[in-house]
Coordinates of C-alpha atoms (C1' of nucleotides) in Angstrom, one line a residue:
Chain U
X603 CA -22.6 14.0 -18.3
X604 CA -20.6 13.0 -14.8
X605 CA -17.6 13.7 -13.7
X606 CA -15.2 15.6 -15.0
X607 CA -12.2 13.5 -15.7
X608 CA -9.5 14.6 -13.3
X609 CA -6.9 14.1 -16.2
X610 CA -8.6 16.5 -19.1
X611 CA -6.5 20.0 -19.1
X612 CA -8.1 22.2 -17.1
X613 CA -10.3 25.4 -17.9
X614 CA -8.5 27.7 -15.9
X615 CA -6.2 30.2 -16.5
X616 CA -3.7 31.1 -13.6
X617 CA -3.6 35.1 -12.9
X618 CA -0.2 35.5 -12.3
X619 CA 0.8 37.2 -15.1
X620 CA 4.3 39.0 -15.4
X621 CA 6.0 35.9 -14.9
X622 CA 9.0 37.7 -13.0
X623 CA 8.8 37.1 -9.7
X624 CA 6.4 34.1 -9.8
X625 CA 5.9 32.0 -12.9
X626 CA 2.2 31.2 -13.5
X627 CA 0.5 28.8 -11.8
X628 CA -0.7 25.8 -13.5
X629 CA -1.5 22.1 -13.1
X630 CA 1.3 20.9 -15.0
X631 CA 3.8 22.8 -12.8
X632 CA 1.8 21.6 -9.6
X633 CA 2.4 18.3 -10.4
X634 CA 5.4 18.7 -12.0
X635 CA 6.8 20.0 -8.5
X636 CA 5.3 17.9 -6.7
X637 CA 7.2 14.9 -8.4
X638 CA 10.1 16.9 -7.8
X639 CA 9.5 16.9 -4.1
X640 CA 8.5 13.0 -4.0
X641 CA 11.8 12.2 -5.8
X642 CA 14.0 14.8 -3.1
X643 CA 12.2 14.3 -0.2
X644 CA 10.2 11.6 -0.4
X645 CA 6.3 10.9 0.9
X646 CA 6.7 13.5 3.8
X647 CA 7.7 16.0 1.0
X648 CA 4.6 15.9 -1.1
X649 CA 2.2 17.5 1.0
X650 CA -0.2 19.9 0.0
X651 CA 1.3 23.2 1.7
X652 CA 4.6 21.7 0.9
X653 CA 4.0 22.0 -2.9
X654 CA 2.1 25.6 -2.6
X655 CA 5.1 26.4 -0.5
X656 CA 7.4 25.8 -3.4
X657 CA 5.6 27.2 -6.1
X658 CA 5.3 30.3 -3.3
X659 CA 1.7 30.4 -2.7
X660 CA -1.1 29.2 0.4
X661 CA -1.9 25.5 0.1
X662 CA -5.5 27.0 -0.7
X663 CA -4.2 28.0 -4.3
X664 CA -3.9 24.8 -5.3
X665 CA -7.2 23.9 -5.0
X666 CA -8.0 25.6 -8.3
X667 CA -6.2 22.9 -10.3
X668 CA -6.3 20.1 -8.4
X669 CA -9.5 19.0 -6.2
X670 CA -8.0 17.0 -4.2
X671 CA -4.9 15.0 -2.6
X672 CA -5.6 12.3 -3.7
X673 CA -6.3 13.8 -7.4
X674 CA -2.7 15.2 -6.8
X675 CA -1.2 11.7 -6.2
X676 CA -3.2 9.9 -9.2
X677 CA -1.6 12.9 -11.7
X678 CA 2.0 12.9 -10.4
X679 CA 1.9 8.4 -10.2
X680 CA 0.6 9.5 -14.0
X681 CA 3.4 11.8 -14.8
X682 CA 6.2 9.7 -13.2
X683 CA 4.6 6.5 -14.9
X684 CA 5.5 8.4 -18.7
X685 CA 9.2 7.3 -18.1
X686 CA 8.4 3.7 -18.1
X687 CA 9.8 2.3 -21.2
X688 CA 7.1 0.6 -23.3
X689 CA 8.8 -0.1 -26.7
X690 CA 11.9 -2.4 -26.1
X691 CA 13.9 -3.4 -28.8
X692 CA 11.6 -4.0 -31.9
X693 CA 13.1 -7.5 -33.0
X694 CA 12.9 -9.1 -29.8
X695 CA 10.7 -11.4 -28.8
X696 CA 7.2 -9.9 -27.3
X697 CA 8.8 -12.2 -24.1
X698 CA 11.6 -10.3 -24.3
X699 CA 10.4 -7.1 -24.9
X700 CA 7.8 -7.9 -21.7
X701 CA 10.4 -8.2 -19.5
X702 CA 12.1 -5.2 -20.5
X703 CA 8.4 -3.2 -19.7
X704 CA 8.2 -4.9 -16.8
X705 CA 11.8 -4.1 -15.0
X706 CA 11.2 -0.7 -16.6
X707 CA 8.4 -0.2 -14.4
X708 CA 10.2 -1.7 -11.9
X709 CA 13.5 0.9 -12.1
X710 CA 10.9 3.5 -12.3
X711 CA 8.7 2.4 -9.0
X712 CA 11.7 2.0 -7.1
X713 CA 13.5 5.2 -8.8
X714 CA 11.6 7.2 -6.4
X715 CA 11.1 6.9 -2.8
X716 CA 7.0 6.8 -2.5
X717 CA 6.0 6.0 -5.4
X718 CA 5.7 2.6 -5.2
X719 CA 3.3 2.4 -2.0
X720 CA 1.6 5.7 -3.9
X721 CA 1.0 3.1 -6.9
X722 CA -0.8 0.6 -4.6
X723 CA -3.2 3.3 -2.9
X724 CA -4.4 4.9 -6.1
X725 CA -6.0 3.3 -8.9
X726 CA -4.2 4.5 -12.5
X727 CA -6.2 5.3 -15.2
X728 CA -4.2 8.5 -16.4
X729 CA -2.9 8.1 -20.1
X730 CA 0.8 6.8 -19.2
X731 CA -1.0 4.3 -17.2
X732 CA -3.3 3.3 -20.0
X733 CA -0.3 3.2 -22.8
X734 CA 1.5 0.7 -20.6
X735 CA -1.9 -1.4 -19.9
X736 CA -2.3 -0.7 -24.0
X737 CA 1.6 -2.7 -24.3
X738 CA 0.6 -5.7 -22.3
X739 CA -2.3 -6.2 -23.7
X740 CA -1.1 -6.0 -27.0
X741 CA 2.2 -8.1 -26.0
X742 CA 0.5 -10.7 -24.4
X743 CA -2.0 -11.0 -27.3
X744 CA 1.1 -11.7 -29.9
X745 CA 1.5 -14.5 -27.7
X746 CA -1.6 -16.3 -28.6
X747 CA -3.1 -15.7 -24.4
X748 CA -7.0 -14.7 -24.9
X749 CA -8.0 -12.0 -24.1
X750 CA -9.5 -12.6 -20.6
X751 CA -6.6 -14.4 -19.4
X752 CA -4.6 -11.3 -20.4
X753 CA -6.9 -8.8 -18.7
X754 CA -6.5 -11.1 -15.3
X755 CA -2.7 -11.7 -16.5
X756 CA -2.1 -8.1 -16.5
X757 CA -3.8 -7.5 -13.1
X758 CA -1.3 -10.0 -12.0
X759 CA 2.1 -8.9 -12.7
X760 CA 1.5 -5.1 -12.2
X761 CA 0.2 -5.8 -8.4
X762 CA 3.1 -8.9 -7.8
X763 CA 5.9 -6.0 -9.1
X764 CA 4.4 -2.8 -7.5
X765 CA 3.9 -4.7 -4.3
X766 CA 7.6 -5.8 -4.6
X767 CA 8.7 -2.3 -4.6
X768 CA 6.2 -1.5 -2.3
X769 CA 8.0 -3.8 0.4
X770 CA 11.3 -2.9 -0.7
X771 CA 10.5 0.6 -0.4
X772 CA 9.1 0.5 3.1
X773 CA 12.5 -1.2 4.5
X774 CA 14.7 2.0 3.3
X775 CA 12.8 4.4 5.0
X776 CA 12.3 3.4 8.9
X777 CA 16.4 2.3 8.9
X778 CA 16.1 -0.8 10.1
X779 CA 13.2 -2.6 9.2
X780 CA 14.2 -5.2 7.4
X781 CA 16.4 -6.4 9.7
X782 CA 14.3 -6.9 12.2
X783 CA 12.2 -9.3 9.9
X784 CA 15.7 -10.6 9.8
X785 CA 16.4 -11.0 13.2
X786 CA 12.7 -12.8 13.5
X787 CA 12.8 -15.2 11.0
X788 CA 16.9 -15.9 11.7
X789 CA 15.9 -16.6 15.4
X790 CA 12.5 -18.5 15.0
X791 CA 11.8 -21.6 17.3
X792 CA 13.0 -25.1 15.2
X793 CA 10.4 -26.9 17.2
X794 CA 7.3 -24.7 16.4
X795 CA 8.6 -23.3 13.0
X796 CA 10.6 -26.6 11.1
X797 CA 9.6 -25.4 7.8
X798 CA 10.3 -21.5 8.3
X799 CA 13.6 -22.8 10.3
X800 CA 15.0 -24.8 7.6
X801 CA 13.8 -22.2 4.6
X802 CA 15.3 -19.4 6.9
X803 CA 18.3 -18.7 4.2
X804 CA 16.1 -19.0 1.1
X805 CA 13.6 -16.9 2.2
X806 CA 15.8 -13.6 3.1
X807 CA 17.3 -13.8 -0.5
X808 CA 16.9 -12.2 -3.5
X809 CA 17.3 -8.3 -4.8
X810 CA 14.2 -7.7 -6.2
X811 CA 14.9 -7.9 -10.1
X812 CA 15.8 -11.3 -9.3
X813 CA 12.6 -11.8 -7.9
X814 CA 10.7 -10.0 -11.0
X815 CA 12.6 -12.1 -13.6
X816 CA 12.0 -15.3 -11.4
X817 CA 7.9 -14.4 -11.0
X818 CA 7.8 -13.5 -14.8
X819 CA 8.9 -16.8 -15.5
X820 CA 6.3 -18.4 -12.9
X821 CA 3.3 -16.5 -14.3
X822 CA 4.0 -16.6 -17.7
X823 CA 4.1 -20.4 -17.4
X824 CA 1.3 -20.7 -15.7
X825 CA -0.5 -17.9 -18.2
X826 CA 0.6 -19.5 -21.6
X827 CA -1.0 -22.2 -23.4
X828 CA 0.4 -26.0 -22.9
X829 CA 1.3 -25.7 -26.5
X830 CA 4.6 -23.0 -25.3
X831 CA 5.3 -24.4 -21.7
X832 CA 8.5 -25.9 -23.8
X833 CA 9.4 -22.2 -24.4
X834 CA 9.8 -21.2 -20.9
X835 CA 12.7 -22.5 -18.9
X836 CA 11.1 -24.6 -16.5
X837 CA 12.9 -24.1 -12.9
X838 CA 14.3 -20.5 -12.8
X839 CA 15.2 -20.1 -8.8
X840 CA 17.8 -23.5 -8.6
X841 CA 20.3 -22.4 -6.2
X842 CA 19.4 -18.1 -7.1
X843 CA 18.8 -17.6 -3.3
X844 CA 22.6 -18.8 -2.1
X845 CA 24.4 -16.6 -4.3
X846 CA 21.3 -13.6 -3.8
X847 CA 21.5 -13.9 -0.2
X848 CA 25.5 -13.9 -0.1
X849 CA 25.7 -10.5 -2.5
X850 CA 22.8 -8.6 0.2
X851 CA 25.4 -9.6 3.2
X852 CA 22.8 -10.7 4.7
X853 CA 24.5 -13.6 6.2
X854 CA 26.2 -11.4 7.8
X855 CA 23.9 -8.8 9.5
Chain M
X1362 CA 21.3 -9.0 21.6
X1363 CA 19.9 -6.1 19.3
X1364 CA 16.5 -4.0 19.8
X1365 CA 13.8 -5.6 21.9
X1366 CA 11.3 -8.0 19.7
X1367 CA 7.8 -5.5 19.9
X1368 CA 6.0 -9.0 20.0
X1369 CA 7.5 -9.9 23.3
X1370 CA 5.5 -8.9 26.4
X1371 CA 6.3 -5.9 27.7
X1372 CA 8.0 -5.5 31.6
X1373 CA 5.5 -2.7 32.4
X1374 CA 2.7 -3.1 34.2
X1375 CA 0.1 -0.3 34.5
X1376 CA -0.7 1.9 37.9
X1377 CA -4.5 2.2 37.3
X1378 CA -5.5 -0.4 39.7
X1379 CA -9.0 -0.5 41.5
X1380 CA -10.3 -1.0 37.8
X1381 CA -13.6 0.3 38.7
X1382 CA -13.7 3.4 36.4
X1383 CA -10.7 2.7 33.9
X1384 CA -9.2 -0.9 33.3
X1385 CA -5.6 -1.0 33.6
X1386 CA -3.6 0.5 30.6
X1387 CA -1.7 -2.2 28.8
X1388 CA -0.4 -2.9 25.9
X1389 CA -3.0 -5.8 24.8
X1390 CA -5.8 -3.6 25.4
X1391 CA -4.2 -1.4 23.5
X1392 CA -4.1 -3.6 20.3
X1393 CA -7.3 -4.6 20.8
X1394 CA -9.4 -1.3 21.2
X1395 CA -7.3 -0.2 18.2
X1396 CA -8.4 -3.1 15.9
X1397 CA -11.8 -2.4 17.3
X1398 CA -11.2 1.2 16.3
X1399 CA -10.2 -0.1 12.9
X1400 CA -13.2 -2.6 12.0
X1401 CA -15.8 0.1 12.9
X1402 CA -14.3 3.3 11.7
X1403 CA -11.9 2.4 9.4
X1404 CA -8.2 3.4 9.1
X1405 CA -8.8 6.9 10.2
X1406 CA -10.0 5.8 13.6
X1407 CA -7.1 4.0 14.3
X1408 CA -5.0 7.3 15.2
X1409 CA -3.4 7.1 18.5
X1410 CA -5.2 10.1 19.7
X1411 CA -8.9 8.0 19.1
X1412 CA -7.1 4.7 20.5
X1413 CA -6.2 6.9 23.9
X1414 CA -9.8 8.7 24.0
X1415 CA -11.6 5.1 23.6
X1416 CA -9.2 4.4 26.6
X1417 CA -10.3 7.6 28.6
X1418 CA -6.4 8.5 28.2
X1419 CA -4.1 11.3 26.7
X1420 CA -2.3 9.8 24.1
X1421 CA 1.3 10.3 25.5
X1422 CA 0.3 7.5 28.0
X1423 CA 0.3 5.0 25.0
X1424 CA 4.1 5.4 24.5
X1425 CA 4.3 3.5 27.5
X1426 CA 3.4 0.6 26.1
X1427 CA 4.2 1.1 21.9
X1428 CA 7.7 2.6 21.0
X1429 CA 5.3 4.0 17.8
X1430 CA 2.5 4.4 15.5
X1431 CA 4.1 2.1 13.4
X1432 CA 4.7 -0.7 16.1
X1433 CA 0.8 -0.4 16.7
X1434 CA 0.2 -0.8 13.3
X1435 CA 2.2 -3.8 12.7
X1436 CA 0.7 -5.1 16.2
X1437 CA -3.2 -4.4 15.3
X1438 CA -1.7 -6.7 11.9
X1439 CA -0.6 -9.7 13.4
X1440 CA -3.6 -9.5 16.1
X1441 CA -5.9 -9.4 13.0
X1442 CA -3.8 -12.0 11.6
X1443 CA -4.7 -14.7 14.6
X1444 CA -8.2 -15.4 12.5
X1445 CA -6.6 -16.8 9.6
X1446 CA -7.9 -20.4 9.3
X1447 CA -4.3 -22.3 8.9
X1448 CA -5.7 -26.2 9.4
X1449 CA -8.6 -26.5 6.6
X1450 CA -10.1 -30.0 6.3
X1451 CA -7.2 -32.4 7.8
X1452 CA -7.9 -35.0 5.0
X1453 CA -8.8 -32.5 2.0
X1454 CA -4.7 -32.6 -0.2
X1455 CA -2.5 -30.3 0.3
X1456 CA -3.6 -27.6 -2.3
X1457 CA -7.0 -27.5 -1.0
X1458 CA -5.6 -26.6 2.1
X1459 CA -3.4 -23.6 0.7
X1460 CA -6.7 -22.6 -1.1
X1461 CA -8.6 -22.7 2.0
X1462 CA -5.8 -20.9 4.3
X1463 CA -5.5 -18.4 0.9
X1464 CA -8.8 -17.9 0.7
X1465 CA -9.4 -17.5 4.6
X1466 CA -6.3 -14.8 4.7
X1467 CA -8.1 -12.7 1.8
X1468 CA -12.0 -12.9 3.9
X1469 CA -9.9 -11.6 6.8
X1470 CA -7.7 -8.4 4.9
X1471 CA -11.9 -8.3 3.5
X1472 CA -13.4 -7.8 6.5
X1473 CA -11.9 -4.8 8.3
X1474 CA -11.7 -1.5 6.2
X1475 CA -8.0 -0.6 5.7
X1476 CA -6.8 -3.6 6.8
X1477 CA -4.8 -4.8 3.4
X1478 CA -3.4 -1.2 3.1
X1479 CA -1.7 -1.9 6.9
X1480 CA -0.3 -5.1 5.9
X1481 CA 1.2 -3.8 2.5
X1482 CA 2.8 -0.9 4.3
X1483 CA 3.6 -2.8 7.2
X1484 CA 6.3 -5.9 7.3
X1485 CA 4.1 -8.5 9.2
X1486 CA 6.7 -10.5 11.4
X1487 CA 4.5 -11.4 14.6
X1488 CA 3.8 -15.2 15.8
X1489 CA 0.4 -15.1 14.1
X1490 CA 2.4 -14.2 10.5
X1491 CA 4.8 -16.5 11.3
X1492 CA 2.0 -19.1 11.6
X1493 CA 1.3 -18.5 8.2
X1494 CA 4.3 -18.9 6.9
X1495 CA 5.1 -21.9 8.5
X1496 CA 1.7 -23.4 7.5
X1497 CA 2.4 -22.7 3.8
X1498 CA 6.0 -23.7 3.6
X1499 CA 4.8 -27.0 5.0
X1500 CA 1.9 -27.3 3.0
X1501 CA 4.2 -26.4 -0.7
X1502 CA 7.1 -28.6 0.8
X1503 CA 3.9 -31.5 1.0
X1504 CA 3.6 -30.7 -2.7
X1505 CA 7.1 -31.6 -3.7
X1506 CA 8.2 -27.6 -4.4
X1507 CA 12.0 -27.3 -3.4
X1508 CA 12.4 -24.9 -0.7
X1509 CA 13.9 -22.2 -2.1
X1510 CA 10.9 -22.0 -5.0
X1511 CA 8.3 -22.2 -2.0
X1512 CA 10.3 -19.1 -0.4
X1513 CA 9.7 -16.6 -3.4
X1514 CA 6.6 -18.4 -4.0
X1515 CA 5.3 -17.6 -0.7
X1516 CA 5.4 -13.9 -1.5
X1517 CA 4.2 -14.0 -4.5
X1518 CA 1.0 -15.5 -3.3
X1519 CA 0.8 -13.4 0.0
X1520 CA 1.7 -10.1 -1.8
X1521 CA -0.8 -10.5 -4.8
X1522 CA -3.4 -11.6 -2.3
X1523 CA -3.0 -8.4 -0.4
X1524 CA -2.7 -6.2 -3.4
X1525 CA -5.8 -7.5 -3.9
X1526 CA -7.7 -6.5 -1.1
X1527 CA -5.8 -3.5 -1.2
X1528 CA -6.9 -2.1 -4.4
X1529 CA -10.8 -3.9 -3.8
X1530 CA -10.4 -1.8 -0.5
X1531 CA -9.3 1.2 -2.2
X1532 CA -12.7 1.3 -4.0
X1533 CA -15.0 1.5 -1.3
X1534 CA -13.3 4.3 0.1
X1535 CA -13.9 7.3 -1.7
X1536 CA -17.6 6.4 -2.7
X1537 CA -16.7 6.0 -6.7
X1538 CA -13.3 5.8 -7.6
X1539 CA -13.9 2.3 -9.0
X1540 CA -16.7 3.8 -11.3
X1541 CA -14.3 6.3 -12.2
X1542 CA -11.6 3.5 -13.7
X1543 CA -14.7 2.0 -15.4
X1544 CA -15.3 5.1 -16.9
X1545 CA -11.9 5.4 -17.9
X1546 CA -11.6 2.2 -19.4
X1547 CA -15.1 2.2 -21.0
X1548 CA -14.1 5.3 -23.2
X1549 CA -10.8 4.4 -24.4
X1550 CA -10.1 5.2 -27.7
X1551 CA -10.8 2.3 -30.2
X1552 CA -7.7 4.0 -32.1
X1553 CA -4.9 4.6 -29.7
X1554 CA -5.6 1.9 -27.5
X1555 CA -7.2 -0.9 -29.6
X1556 CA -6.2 -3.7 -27.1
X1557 CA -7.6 -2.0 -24.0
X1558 CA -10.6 -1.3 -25.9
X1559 CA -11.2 -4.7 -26.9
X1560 CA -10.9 -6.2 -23.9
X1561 CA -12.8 -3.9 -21.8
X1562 CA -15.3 -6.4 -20.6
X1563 CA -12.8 -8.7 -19.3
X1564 CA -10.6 -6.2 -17.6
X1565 CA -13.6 -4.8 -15.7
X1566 CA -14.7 -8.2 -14.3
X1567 CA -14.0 -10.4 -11.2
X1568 CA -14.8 -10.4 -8.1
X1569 CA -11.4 -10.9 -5.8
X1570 CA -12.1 -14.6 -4.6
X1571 CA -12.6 -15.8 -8.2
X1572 CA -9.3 -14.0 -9.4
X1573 CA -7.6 -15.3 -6.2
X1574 CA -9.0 -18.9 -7.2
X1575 CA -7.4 -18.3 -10.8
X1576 CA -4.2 -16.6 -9.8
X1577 CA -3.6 -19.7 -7.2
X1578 CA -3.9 -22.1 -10.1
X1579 CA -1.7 -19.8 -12.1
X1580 CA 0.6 -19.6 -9.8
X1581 CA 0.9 -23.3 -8.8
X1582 CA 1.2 -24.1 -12.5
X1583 CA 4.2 -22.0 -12.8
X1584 CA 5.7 -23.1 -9.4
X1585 CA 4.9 -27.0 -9.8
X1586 CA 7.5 -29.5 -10.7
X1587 CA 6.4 -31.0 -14.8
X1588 CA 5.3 -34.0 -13.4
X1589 CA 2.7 -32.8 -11.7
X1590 CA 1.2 -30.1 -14.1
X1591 CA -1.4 -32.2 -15.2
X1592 CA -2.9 -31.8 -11.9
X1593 CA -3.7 -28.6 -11.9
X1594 CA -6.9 -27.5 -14.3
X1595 CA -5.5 -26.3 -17.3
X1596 CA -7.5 -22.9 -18.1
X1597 CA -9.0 -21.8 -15.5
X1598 CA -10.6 -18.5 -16.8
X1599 CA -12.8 -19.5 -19.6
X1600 CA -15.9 -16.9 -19.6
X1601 CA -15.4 -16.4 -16.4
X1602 CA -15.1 -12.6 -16.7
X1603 CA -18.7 -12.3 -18.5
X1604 CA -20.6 -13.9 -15.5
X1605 CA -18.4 -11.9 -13.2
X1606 CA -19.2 -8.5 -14.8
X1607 CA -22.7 -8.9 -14.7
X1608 CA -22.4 -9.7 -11.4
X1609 CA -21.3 -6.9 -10.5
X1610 CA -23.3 -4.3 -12.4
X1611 CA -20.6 -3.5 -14.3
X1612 CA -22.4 -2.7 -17.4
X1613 CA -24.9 -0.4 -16.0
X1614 CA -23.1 2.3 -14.6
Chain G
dA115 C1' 7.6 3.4 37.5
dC116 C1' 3.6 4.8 35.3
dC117 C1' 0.3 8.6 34.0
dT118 C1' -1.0 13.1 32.3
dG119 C1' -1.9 18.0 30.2
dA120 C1' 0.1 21.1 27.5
dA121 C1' 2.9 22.2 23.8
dC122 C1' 5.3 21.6 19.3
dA123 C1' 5.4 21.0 14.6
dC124 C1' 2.9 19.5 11.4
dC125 C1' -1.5 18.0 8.3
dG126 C1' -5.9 18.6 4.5
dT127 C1' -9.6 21.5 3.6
dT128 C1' -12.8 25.5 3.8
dC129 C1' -14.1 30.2 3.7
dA130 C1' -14.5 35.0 3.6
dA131 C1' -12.2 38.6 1.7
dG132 C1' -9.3 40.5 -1.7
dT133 C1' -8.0 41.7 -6.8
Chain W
dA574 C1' -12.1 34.4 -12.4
dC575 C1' -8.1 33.4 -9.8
dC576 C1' -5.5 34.2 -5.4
dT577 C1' -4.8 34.5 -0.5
dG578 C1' -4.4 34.5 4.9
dA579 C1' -6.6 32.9 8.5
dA580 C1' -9.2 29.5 10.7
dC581 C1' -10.9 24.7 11.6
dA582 C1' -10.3 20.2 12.9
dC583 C1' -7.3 17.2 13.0
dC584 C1' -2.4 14.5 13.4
dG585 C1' 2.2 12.0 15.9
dT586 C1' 5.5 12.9 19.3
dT587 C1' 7.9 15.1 23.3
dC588 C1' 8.4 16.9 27.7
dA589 C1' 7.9 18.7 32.3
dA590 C1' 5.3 17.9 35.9
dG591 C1' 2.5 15.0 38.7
dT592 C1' 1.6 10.5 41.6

DNA sequence: ACCTGAACACCGTTCAAGT
DNA sequence: ACCTGAACACCGTTCAAGT
């Protein structure tokens, strides 16, 4: 029959019975504390003996419920991946109510601190993740795309946005990183870099909704049948880096 | 003034002279066992403590030369980075150049095992990146795209390209984790997910150079001044998913 | 100034032994 | 059947001591 699918309730009971001191262990509150201690303490905080710790046990207990770290990471991206809004408001547009899915996952990648670089090394397939694949598919169907244009379409703007938060992620954490990508593209060579030297303002710009909205607008145009290019406001960025790059300060740094 | 640039040379130079038995420590051979370390064993061989060992060293003696496992990372990147073909056929047009240096960035984040996951946790700003960057600025600015759309557009092609090789590198990893996602996929309920379920073929299909072929077109559709759309081929993915999928055995497992 | 061994504070995972 | 402490094989980083 294969594998058991790491995402079915499990057959096991937890032992700890006469909840007082120590509630019963279980998957759900496994990963439910784990989540907790991604969101409070970031990556570092989700280890293995760091969950059992909280939930006052050996790391060794754990691997009753869960077979795995990795299994672990796949059911708490799950878990955090149910508060990504998927309905939108019913009598908007299925552009419209895209977008709002798509910032939605956005907020909720860059809600909390790993989750976005946790979204790029494990594959989702738990139920949140299908229901929001479910959406897309179904939103980018009302809008006359076929069906493999979708699937690929799909594949396109989850990696473009996760990656997004992925990068934006990794410049909180070490301090300082960004600005030293900063610093290197702000003091590049004119005579061996012209192009990277004259682009230096526009390409440290732009918060990443911005950046989201802009790339929506890119792929969908380049997705959609020539029949609704009309539809799609044709050159989204015009001038968005000046004022993007003015409210980061990063003129100033 | 600020922190030292890691990319400049260091002002160390090592003590182990007579390099009869051990070759000098420095920071270059450093970098280069380590990517060595990474092609054959994969991102788990690149810790420190293996990089010192292949160096018949203690691993302290490495924070001589790198502040951090981080700066080595970002390092082994950019060295990797230096086989990126940037030039492509000097009379082919500009977009067949940024599909060639496209195409030649994925072969490399292909060839060496965790190789994508470094560059999406790592900000690559070394002269090899930069090289990049300048190439494709200079090559979209040939096309006519405004400099600020070429900026954004730059990482959306670099950051789906990598979160491309990522997730393909992801797969091979943990022997079936792709199979698993299939299997996911494959036995979605017709029911609650009727989208996913009819599209199944198509969202298990493609190779990554074919999707990077389609999402470049896509992508340059969506970036390309009006007057120029009729350039690009209109739908590029036309059945190309049921080709890819048998390709790739996808209906057997 | 480089280089080094030992130590510190962590990891994930396994296993024998408990209930 | 669950649960656990101890052990195993690793990490990155620091530090005092060597040359």
């Amino acid at each position: 029959m294969g594998t058991r699918n790491p995402f079915d309730p499990p057959e096991v009971r937890s032992r700890r019975r006469g909840g007082r001191v120590k509630p019963p262990l279980s998957r759900d509150a496994i990963v439910t504390t784990a989540l907790e201690l991604l969101r409070r303490e970031g990556p570092e905080g989700m280890s293995l003996r760091k969950v059992a710790a909280a939930l006052e046990t050996g790391a060794a207990s754990l691997y009753v419920y869960v077979s795995d770290l990795r299994e672990l990471q796949a059911l708490v991206l799950d878990r955090a991946l149910g508060s990504v809004d998927v309905r939108g408001a019913p009598k908007a547009s299925w552009r419209m109510r895209l977008k709002t899915l798509l910032s939605s996952y956005l907020k909720v990648l860059d809600g909390t601190p790993g989750l976005a670089q946790l979204a790029l090394a494990t594959v989702a397939a738990g139920p949140n993740a299908l229901r929001i694949l479910e959406t897309v598919m179904g939103l980018l169907d009302e809008g006359g795309i076929d069906r493999a244009t979708a699937a690929w379409g799909y594949d396109l703007f989850m990696l473009y946005i996760t990656a997004i938060a992925a990068e934006h992620g990794n410049q909180l954490n070490p301090g300082d990183d960004a600005g030293h990508v900063a610093r290197v593209i702000r003091g590049v060579s004119p005579k061996r870099y012209p192009h990277v030297h004259a682009a230096q303002r526009e390409l440290l710009s732009g918060p990443s909704e911005r950046r989201v909205a802009w790339a929506l607008d890119v792929l969908l145009r380049g997705i959609l049948p020539p029949s609704e290019w009309s539809e799609v406001k044709p050159r989204p960025v015009r001038n968005a880096p000046a004022s993007a790059i003015a409210r980061r300060g990063g003129l100033k740094v």
